Amino acid sequence: MRGGEERQTATGIRKKGSGVRQWLMLDGKGETEVVEAGKHAIMRRTGLPARDLRILDPLLSYPSTLLGRERAIVINLEHIKAIITAHEVLLLNSRDPSVTPFVQELQARILRHHQACSKHHDHHTDSDPDHDHDPDAIKILPFEFVALEACLEAACSVLENEAKTLEQEAHPALDKLTSKISTLNLERVRQIKSRLVAITGRVQKVRDELEHLLDDDDDMAEMYLTEKLAEQQMEESSSASSINDHDQQDIDDRTTTEISFEAVTPPVGFEDQHNAYNVLGRDSHGTRGSTYSAVTKQLDVEELEMLLEAYFVQIDGTLNKLSTLREYVDDTEDYINIMLDDKQNHLLQMGVMLTTATLVVSAFVVVAGVFGMNIHIELFDPDKAGMTEFLWTVGGSTAGTIFLYVVAIAWCKQKRLLE
């Protein structure tokens, strides 16, 4: 039992050291299979360099990325980390609960694509060859574009849903903060603003990636994996057939040389004309082929551009919603600052009024202090002054104090120190 545990531990350490991870593979028929493969196996299978695989490493925090390579497309969008080839999709984090709905949707799309391709192939097999090039026929997207569209739709939908949820939570919290400024309301708004900044950064990164692809036709052309694979196969078959024709021509030349006893001299200039004709014919054929390839590439790039523009508009709309919400948050902050400044101004005015009142009362205290001294004046002589004189003295001092306070406040208002 102990030996088995040691073997399992050693196996786990070996897998961890060699970078072996579980990949969910979806083929062109929609069938799924969990494959354990290391970094080098994935590199051999997809033709990707090691730096592109680091983008999909869950231990490293890379921003959203879309890369088109010779044999694969690397996708790192939000929770989706995938590699798309011309005939299969490799998902890294397929066990993540947030990825499960995407896997089901991707599998359904691939299955519908396979059925549509089968029906299209059967229709072209049974139909008239003259009607094969129907301009009104619906063109089926390549396999890699179907998977790419599913990834873009899932990422854009997740960001849009998060933006809607944040917007629904932000408006009541901001309105409550406007009506009542408290520590709890301020903390809620602070958390909402932090989430808003984070989501805006993620949406902005996806938008920048799509904009970068739309601005560069070469990067979009790199994503045509099915077309590049078909061209490669055609080139290999044409090169193989040309080699066979060349070998057959050498055999025929040797046979003709053995049979003929006399060499027939061609007319003067015939060989030069023949070589010039071959050169002209080869050049014209090559020019026609390159022109056709350029036109096809342009049409294909336009097709991918339309696909990317649809999700660019969606993610741009999400970014506009977040920008509007950010402006609303900033306006609320400005309003709160204005309210706090107004309260602070009221407190300062109250401080000025209290300071003025303290100053004028101090004058009355001085009078009271003078009366409290042990001096001999007629006011303290009971034979010359009584209670009436004392009350008049106190009342006059109080009236003088109030008069001084009123004068001080009027002067402050005149100088616009008080409202």
Coordinates of C-alpha atoms in Angstrom, one line a residue:
M1 CA 0.0 0.0 0.0
R2 CA 2.8 2.3 0.9
G3 CA 4.7 1.4 -2.3
G4 CA 1.5 2.2 -4.4
E5 CA 1.2 5.7 -2.8
E6 CA 4.9 6.3 -3.5
R7 CA 4.4 5.3 -7.2
Q8 CA 1.4 7.6 -7.4
T9 CA 3.3 10.5 -5.9
A10 CA 6.3 9.9 -8.2
T11 CA 3.9 9.8 -11.2
G12 CA 2.3 13.1 -10.1
I13 CA 5.7 14.7 -9.7
R14 CA 6.8 13.4 -13.1
K15 CA 3.6 14.8 -14.7
K16 CA 4.0 18.1 -13.0
G17 CA 7.6 18.4 -13.9
S18 CA 7.0 17.5 -17.5
G19 CA 4.1 19.9 -17.8
V20 CA 1.5 17.3 -18.6
R21 CA -2.0 18.6 -18.6
Q22 CA -5.5 17.4 -19.5
W23 CA -6.8 18.8 -22.8
L24 CA -10.4 18.3 -24.0
M25 CA -10.2 17.6 -27.8
L26 CA -13.2 18.2 -30.0
D27 CA -12.8 16.9 -33.5
G28 CA -14.6 17.9 -36.7
K29 CA -17.6 15.6 -36.0
G30 CA -18.3 17.1 -32.5
E31 CA -16.9 14.1 -30.6
T32 CA -15.0 14.8 -27.4
E33 CA -12.0 13.1 -25.9
V34 CA -9.8 14.0 -22.8
V35 CA -6.1 13.8 -23.7
E36 CA -3.2 14.1 -21.4
A37 CA -0.4 15.7 -23.2
G38 CA 2.7 17.6 -22.4
K39 CA 4.0 20.9 -23.8
H40 CA 6.2 19.3 -26.4
A41 CA 3.4 17.0 -27.6
I42 CA 1.1 19.9 -28.1
M43 CA 3.9 21.8 -29.9
R44 CA 4.4 18.9 -32.3
R45 CA 0.6 18.5 -32.8
T46 CA -0.2 22.1 -33.5
G47 CA 3.1 23.6 -34.7
L48 CA 3.1 26.3 -32.0
P49 CA 6.2 27.7 -30.4
A50 CA 6.7 27.5 -26.6
R51 CA 6.0 31.2 -26.1
D52 CA 2.5 30.9 -27.5
L53 CA 1.7 28.0 -25.2
R54 CA 2.8 30.2 -22.2
I55 CA -0.2 32.4 -23.0
L56 CA -2.5 29.6 -22.1
D57 CA -0.7 28.7 -18.9
P58 CA -3.2 29.1 -16.0
L59 CA -0.4 29.9 -13.6
L60 CA 0.5 33.0 -15.5
S61 CA -1.8 36.0 -15.8
Y62 CA -1.8 36.9 -19.5
P63 CA -4.3 39.4 -20.9
S64 CA -6.8 38.5 -23.6
T65 CA -5.0 37.4 -26.8
L66 CA -5.9 36.2 -30.3
L67 CA -3.0 34.8 -32.3
G68 CA -3.0 33.4 -35.8
R69 CA -0.2 31.0 -36.6
E70 CA 0.7 28.7 -39.5
R71 CA -1.2 25.7 -38.3
A72 CA -3.3 26.9 -35.3
I73 CA -5.1 29.8 -33.7
V74 CA -4.3 30.5 -30.1
I75 CA -7.2 32.0 -28.0
N76 CA -7.0 33.4 -24.5
L77 CA -10.3 35.2 -23.9
E78 CA -11.5 35.5 -20.3
H79 CA -12.2 31.9 -19.2
I80 CA -11.6 30.4 -22.6
K81 CA -8.1 29.0 -23.2
A82 CA -8.1 27.0 -26.5
I83 CA -6.1 26.1 -29.5
I84 CA -7.9 25.8 -32.8
T85 CA -6.5 23.8 -35.8
A86 CA -8.1 23.0 -39.1
H87 CA -9.8 19.9 -37.9
E88 CA -9.9 20.0 -34.0
V89 CA -10.2 22.2 -30.9
L90 CA -8.1 21.8 -27.8
L91 CA -9.5 23.2 -24.6
L92 CA -7.2 23.5 -21.5
N93 CA -9.6 24.3 -18.6
S94 CA -12.5 22.1 -19.6
R95 CA -13.4 21.1 -16.0
D96 CA -14.0 24.7 -15.0
P97 CA -17.8 25.1 -14.3
S98 CA -17.8 28.4 -16.2
V99 CA -16.5 26.6 -19.3
T100 CA -19.0 23.7 -19.3
P101 CA -21.8 25.7 -21.0
F102 CA -19.3 26.9 -23.6
V103 CA -18.1 23.3 -24.3
Q104 CA -21.7 22.3 -24.9
E105 CA -22.4 25.2 -27.2
L106 CA -19.2 24.6 -29.1
Q107 CA -20.0 20.9 -29.5
A108 CA -23.4 21.7 -30.8
R109 CA -22.0 24.2 -33.3
I110 CA -19.4 21.8 -34.6
L111 CA -22.0 19.1 -35.0
R112 CA -24.2 21.4 -37.0
H113 CA -21.3 22.4 -39.1
H114 CA -20.4 18.8 -39.8
Q115 CA -24.0 18.0 -40.8
A116 CA -24.1 21.1 -43.1
C117 CA -20.8 20.1 -44.7
S118 CA -22.1 16.5 -45.3
K119 CA -25.3 17.8 -46.9
H120 CA -23.4 20.3 -49.0
H121 CA -21.0 17.6 -50.2
D122 CA -23.8 15.2 -51.0
H123 CA -25.7 18.0 -52.9
H124 CA -22.7 18.8 -55.0
T125 CA -22.0 15.1 -55.7
D126 CA -25.6 14.5 -57.0
S127 CA -26.2 17.9 -58.7
D128 CA -25.3 19.1 -62.2
P129 CA -21.7 20.4 -62.4
D130 CA -22.9 23.5 -64.2
H131 CA -24.8 24.5 -61.1
D132 CA -21.9 23.9 -58.7
H133 CA -20.9 27.6 -58.8
D134 CA -24.1 29.1 -57.7
P135 CA -23.7 32.7 -56.6
D136 CA -26.8 32.5 -54.5
A137 CA -25.7 29.4 -52.5
I138 CA -25.0 29.8 -48.8
K139 CA -21.3 29.5 -48.1
I140 CA -20.3 27.4 -45.2
L141 CA -17.7 28.8 -42.8
P142 CA -14.5 26.8 -42.3
F143 CA -14.1 24.7 -39.2
E144 CA -11.7 27.2 -37.5
F145 CA -14.1 30.1 -38.0
V146 CA -17.0 28.2 -36.4
A147 CA -14.9 27.5 -33.3
L148 CA -13.5 31.1 -33.3
E149 CA -17.0 32.5 -33.5
A150 CA -18.1 30.3 -30.6
C151 CA -15.2 31.6 -28.5
L152 CA -15.8 35.2 -29.3
E153 CA -19.5 34.9 -28.6
A154 CA -18.9 33.3 -25.3
A155 CA -16.3 35.9 -24.2
C156 CA -18.4 38.8 -25.3
S157 CA -21.5 37.4 -23.7
V158 CA -19.7 36.9 -20.4
L159 CA -18.4 40.5 -20.4
E160 CA -21.8 41.9 -21.4
N161 CA -23.6 40.0 -18.6
E162 CA -21.1 41.2 -16.0
A163 CA -21.5 44.8 -17.3
K164 CA -25.3 44.5 -17.0
T165 CA -25.1 43.1 -13.5
L166 CA -22.8 45.8 -12.4
E167 CA -25.0 48.5 -13.9
Q168 CA -28.1 47.1 -12.1
E169 CA -26.2 47.1 -8.8
A170 CA -24.5 50.5 -9.4
H171 CA -27.6 52.8 -10.0
P172 CA -29.4 52.0 -6.7
A173 CA -26.2 52.3 -4.7
L174 CA -25.3 55.6 -6.2
D175 CA -28.9 56.9 -5.7
K176 CA -28.8 55.8 -2.1
L177 CA -25.4 57.5 -1.6
T178 CA -26.8 60.7 -3.1
S179 CA -29.8 60.7 -0.6
K180 CA -27.7 59.8 2.4
I181 CA -24.0 60.0 2.8
S182 CA -22.8 57.3 5.2
T183 CA -19.8 55.0 5.6
L184 CA -21.7 51.9 4.4
N185 CA -22.9 53.6 1.2
L186 CA -19.5 55.0 0.5
E187 CA -18.0 51.5 0.9
R188 CA -20.5 50.0 -1.5
V189 CA -19.8 52.6 -4.1
R190 CA -16.0 52.1 -3.6
Q191 CA -16.4 48.3 -4.3
I192 CA -18.6 49.0 -7.4
K193 CA -16.0 51.5 -8.7
S194 CA -13.2 48.9 -8.3
R195 CA -15.3 46.3 -10.2
L196 CA -16.0 48.8 -12.9
V197 CA -12.4 49.6 -13.4
A198 CA -11.5 45.9 -13.6
I199 CA -14.3 45.0 -16.1
T200 CA -13.5 48.1 -18.2
G201 CA -9.9 47.0 -18.5
R202 CA -10.9 43.5 -19.6
V203 CA -13.4 44.8 -22.1
Q204 CA -10.9 47.3 -23.5
K205 CA -8.3 44.5 -24.0
V206 CA -10.6 42.3 -26.0
R207 CA -11.7 45.4 -28.0
D208 CA -8.0 46.2 -28.7
E209 CA -7.3 42.7 -29.9
L210 CA -10.2 42.7 -32.3
E211 CA -9.3 46.1 -33.6
H212 CA -5.7 45.0 -34.1
L213 CA -6.9 42.0 -36.2
L214 CA -9.3 44.2 -38.2
D215 CA -6.5 46.6 -39.0
D216 CA -4.0 44.0 -40.2
D217 CA -5.1 41.8 -43.2
D218 CA -2.0 39.6 -42.9
D219 CA -3.0 38.5 -39.4
M220 CA -6.5 37.7 -40.6
A221 CA -5.1 35.8 -43.5
E222 CA -3.0 33.6 -41.1
M223 CA -6.3 32.4 -39.5
Y224 CA -7.4 30.6 -42.7
L225 CA -6.1 27.2 -41.6
T226 CA -8.4 25.1 -43.8
E227 CA -7.5 27.1 -47.0
K228 CA -3.8 26.9 -46.2
L229 CA -4.0 23.2 -45.6
A230 CA -5.8 22.7 -48.9
E231 CA -3.3 24.8 -50.7
Q232 CA -0.4 22.8 -49.1
Q233 CA -2.0 19.5 -50.2
M234 CA -2.5 20.8 -53.7
E235 CA 1.1 21.9 -53.9
E236 CA 2.3 18.5 -52.7
S237 CA 0.1 16.7 -55.2
S238 CA 1.2 18.9 -58.0
S239 CA 4.8 18.6 -57.1
A240 CA 4.5 14.8 -56.9
S241 CA 2.8 14.7 -60.3
S242 CA 5.4 17.0 -61.9
I243 CA 8.1 14.7 -60.6
N244 CA 6.4 11.7 -62.1
D245 CA 5.9 13.4 -65.4
H246 CA 9.5 14.5 -65.4
D247 CA 10.7 10.9 -64.8
Q248 CA 8.4 9.6 -67.5
Q249 CA 9.7 12.2 -69.9
D250 CA 13.3 11.2 -69.2
I251 CA 12.4 7.5 -69.9
D252 CA 10.7 8.5 -73.2
D253 CA 13.8 10.6 -74.2
R254 CA 16.1 7.8 -73.5
T255 CA 14.0 5.4 -75.5
T256 CA 13.8 7.8 -78.5
T257 CA 17.5 8.3 -78.4
E258 CA 18.2 4.6 -78.5
I259 CA 15.7 4.0 -81.4
S260 CA 16.8 7.0 -83.6
F261 CA 20.1 6.6 -85.4
E262 CA 20.3 10.1 -86.8
A263 CA 19.8 13.3 -85.0
V264 CA 17.5 15.7 -86.7
T265 CA 18.7 19.2 -86.5
P266 CA 15.9 21.7 -85.8
P267 CA 15.6 24.9 -87.7
V268 CA 17.7 27.8 -86.6
G269 CA 15.9 29.9 -83.9
F270 CA 13.3 27.1 -83.2
E271 CA 14.7 26.2 -79.8
D272 CA 14.9 29.9 -78.8
Q273 CA 11.3 30.5 -79.8
H274 CA 10.2 27.3 -78.0
N275 CA 12.0 28.4 -74.8
A276 CA 10.6 31.9 -75.1
Y277 CA 7.1 30.4 -75.5
N278 CA 7.6 28.3 -72.5
V279 CA 8.8 31.2 -70.4
L280 CA 5.9 33.4 -71.6
G281 CA 3.4 30.7 -71.0
R282 CA 4.8 30.0 -67.5
D283 CA 4.8 33.6 -66.6
S284 CA 1.3 34.2 -67.8
H285 CA 0.1 31.1 -66.0
G286 CA 1.9 32.2 -62.8
T287 CA 0.5 35.7 -63.1
R288 CA -3.0 34.3 -63.5
G289 CA -2.6 32.0 -60.6
S290 CA -1.2 34.7 -58.3
T291 CA -4.0 37.0 -59.3
Y292 CA -6.7 34.4 -58.5
S293 CA -5.0 33.6 -55.2
A294 CA -4.9 37.3 -54.3
V295 CA -8.6 37.7 -55.2
T296 CA -9.5 34.7 -53.2
K297 CA -7.5 35.8 -50.2
Q298 CA -9.1 39.3 -50.3
L299 CA -12.6 37.8 -50.4
D300 CA -11.7 35.4 -47.5
V301 CA -10.2 38.3 -45.5
E302 CA -13.4 40.3 -46.1
E303 CA -15.5 37.3 -44.9
L304 CA -13.4 37.0 -41.7
E305 CA -13.5 40.8 -41.3
M306 CA -17.3 40.8 -41.3
L307 CA -17.3 38.1 -38.7
L308 CA -14.9 40.0 -36.4
E309 CA -16.7 43.3 -37.0
A310 CA -19.9 41.8 -35.6
Y311 CA -18.3 41.0 -32.2
F312 CA -16.3 44.2 -32.3
V313 CA -19.5 46.2 -32.5
Q314 CA -20.9 44.1 -29.6
I315 CA -17.8 44.6 -27.4
D316 CA -17.7 48.2 -28.3
G317 CA -21.3 48.6 -27.2
T318 CA -20.4 47.0 -23.8
L319 CA -17.5 49.4 -23.5
N320 CA -19.8 52.3 -24.2
K321 CA -22.2 51.1 -21.4
L322 CA -19.3 50.9 -19.0
S323 CA -18.1 54.4 -20.0
T324 CA -21.6 55.8 -19.4
L325 CA -21.7 54.1 -16.0
R326 CA -18.2 55.5 -15.3
E327 CA -19.4 59.0 -16.1
Y328 CA -22.4 58.5 -13.9
V329 CA -20.1 57.4 -11.0
D330 CA -17.9 60.4 -11.6
D331 CA -20.9 62.8 -11.7
T332 CA -22.1 61.3 -8.4
E333 CA -18.7 61.8 -6.9
D334 CA -18.7 65.4 -8.0
Y335 CA -22.2 65.9 -6.5
I336 CA -21.1 64.3 -3.2
N337 CA -18.0 66.5 -3.1
I338 CA -20.1 69.6 -3.7
M339 CA -22.5 68.6 -0.9
L340 CA -19.5 68.0 1.4
D341 CA -18.0 71.3 0.5
D342 CA -21.3 73.0 1.1
K343 CA -21.5 71.4 4.6
Q344 CA -17.9 72.4 5.3
N345 CA -18.7 76.0 4.3
H346 CA -21.7 76.0 6.7
L347 CA -19.5 74.7 9.4
L348 CA -16.9 77.4 8.7
Q349 CA -19.6 80.1 8.8
M350 CA -20.9 78.7 12.1
G351 CA -17.3 78.8 13.4
V352 CA -17.0 82.5 12.4
M353 CA -20.3 83.3 14.1
L354 CA -19.3 81.5 17.3
T355 CA -15.9 83.2 17.3
T356 CA -17.5 86.6 16.9
A357 CA -20.0 85.8 19.7
T358 CA -17.1 84.8 21.9
L359 CA -15.3 88.0 21.1
V360 CA -18.2 90.3 22.0
V361 CA -19.0 88.3 25.1
S362 CA -15.5 88.7 26.2
A363 CA -16.1 92.5 26.3
F364 CA -19.0 91.8 28.8
V365 CA -16.7 89.6 30.8
V366 CA -14.3 92.5 31.1
V367 CA -17.0 94.7 32.5
A368 CA -18.0 92.0 35.0
G369 CA -14.4 91.6 35.9
V370 CA -14.0 95.3 36.6
F371 CA -17.1 95.2 38.8
G372 CA -15.6 92.3 40.7
M373 CA -12.5 94.2 41.7
N374 CA -12.3 95.7 45.2
I375 CA -12.7 99.3 44.2
H376 CA -14.6 102.2 45.7
I377 CA -17.1 103.8 43.3
E378 CA -20.5 105.4 43.7
L379 CA -22.3 102.4 42.2
F380 CA -21.2 100.3 45.2
D381 CA -22.2 102.9 47.7
P382 CA -25.7 102.0 49.1
D383 CA -26.4 105.6 50.1
K384 CA -25.9 106.9 46.5
A385 CA -27.0 104.0 44.3
G386 CA -29.4 101.1 44.6
M387 CA -30.7 98.1 42.7
T388 CA -32.1 100.3 39.9
E389 CA -28.7 101.6 39.0
F390 CA -27.2 98.1 39.1
L391 CA -29.8 96.7 36.7
W392 CA -29.3 99.6 34.3
T393 CA -25.6 98.9 34.3
V394 CA -26.1 95.2 33.6
G395 CA -28.7 95.9 31.0
G396 CA -26.6 98.5 29.2
S397 CA -23.6 96.2 29.1
T398 CA -25.8 93.3 27.7
A399 CA -27.3 95.7 25.0
G400 CA -23.9 96.9 24.1
T401 CA -22.6 93.3 23.7
I402 CA -25.6 92.4 21.4
F403 CA -25.0 95.6 19.4
L404 CA -21.4 94.8 18.9
Y405 CA -22.3 91.2 17.8
V406 CA -24.8 92.5 15.3
V407 CA -22.3 95.0 13.9
A408 CA -19.7 92.3 13.6
I409 CA -22.0 89.9 11.7
A410 CA -23.2 92.7 9.4
W411 CA -19.6 93.6 8.6
C412 CA -18.8 89.9 7.8
K413 CA -21.8 89.7 5.5
Q414 CA -20.8 92.9 3.8
K415 CA -17.3 91.4 3.2
R416 CA -19.0 88.2 1.9
L417 CA -17.4 86.1 4.7
L418 CA -20.9 84.9 5.6
E419 CA -24.0 84.2 3.4

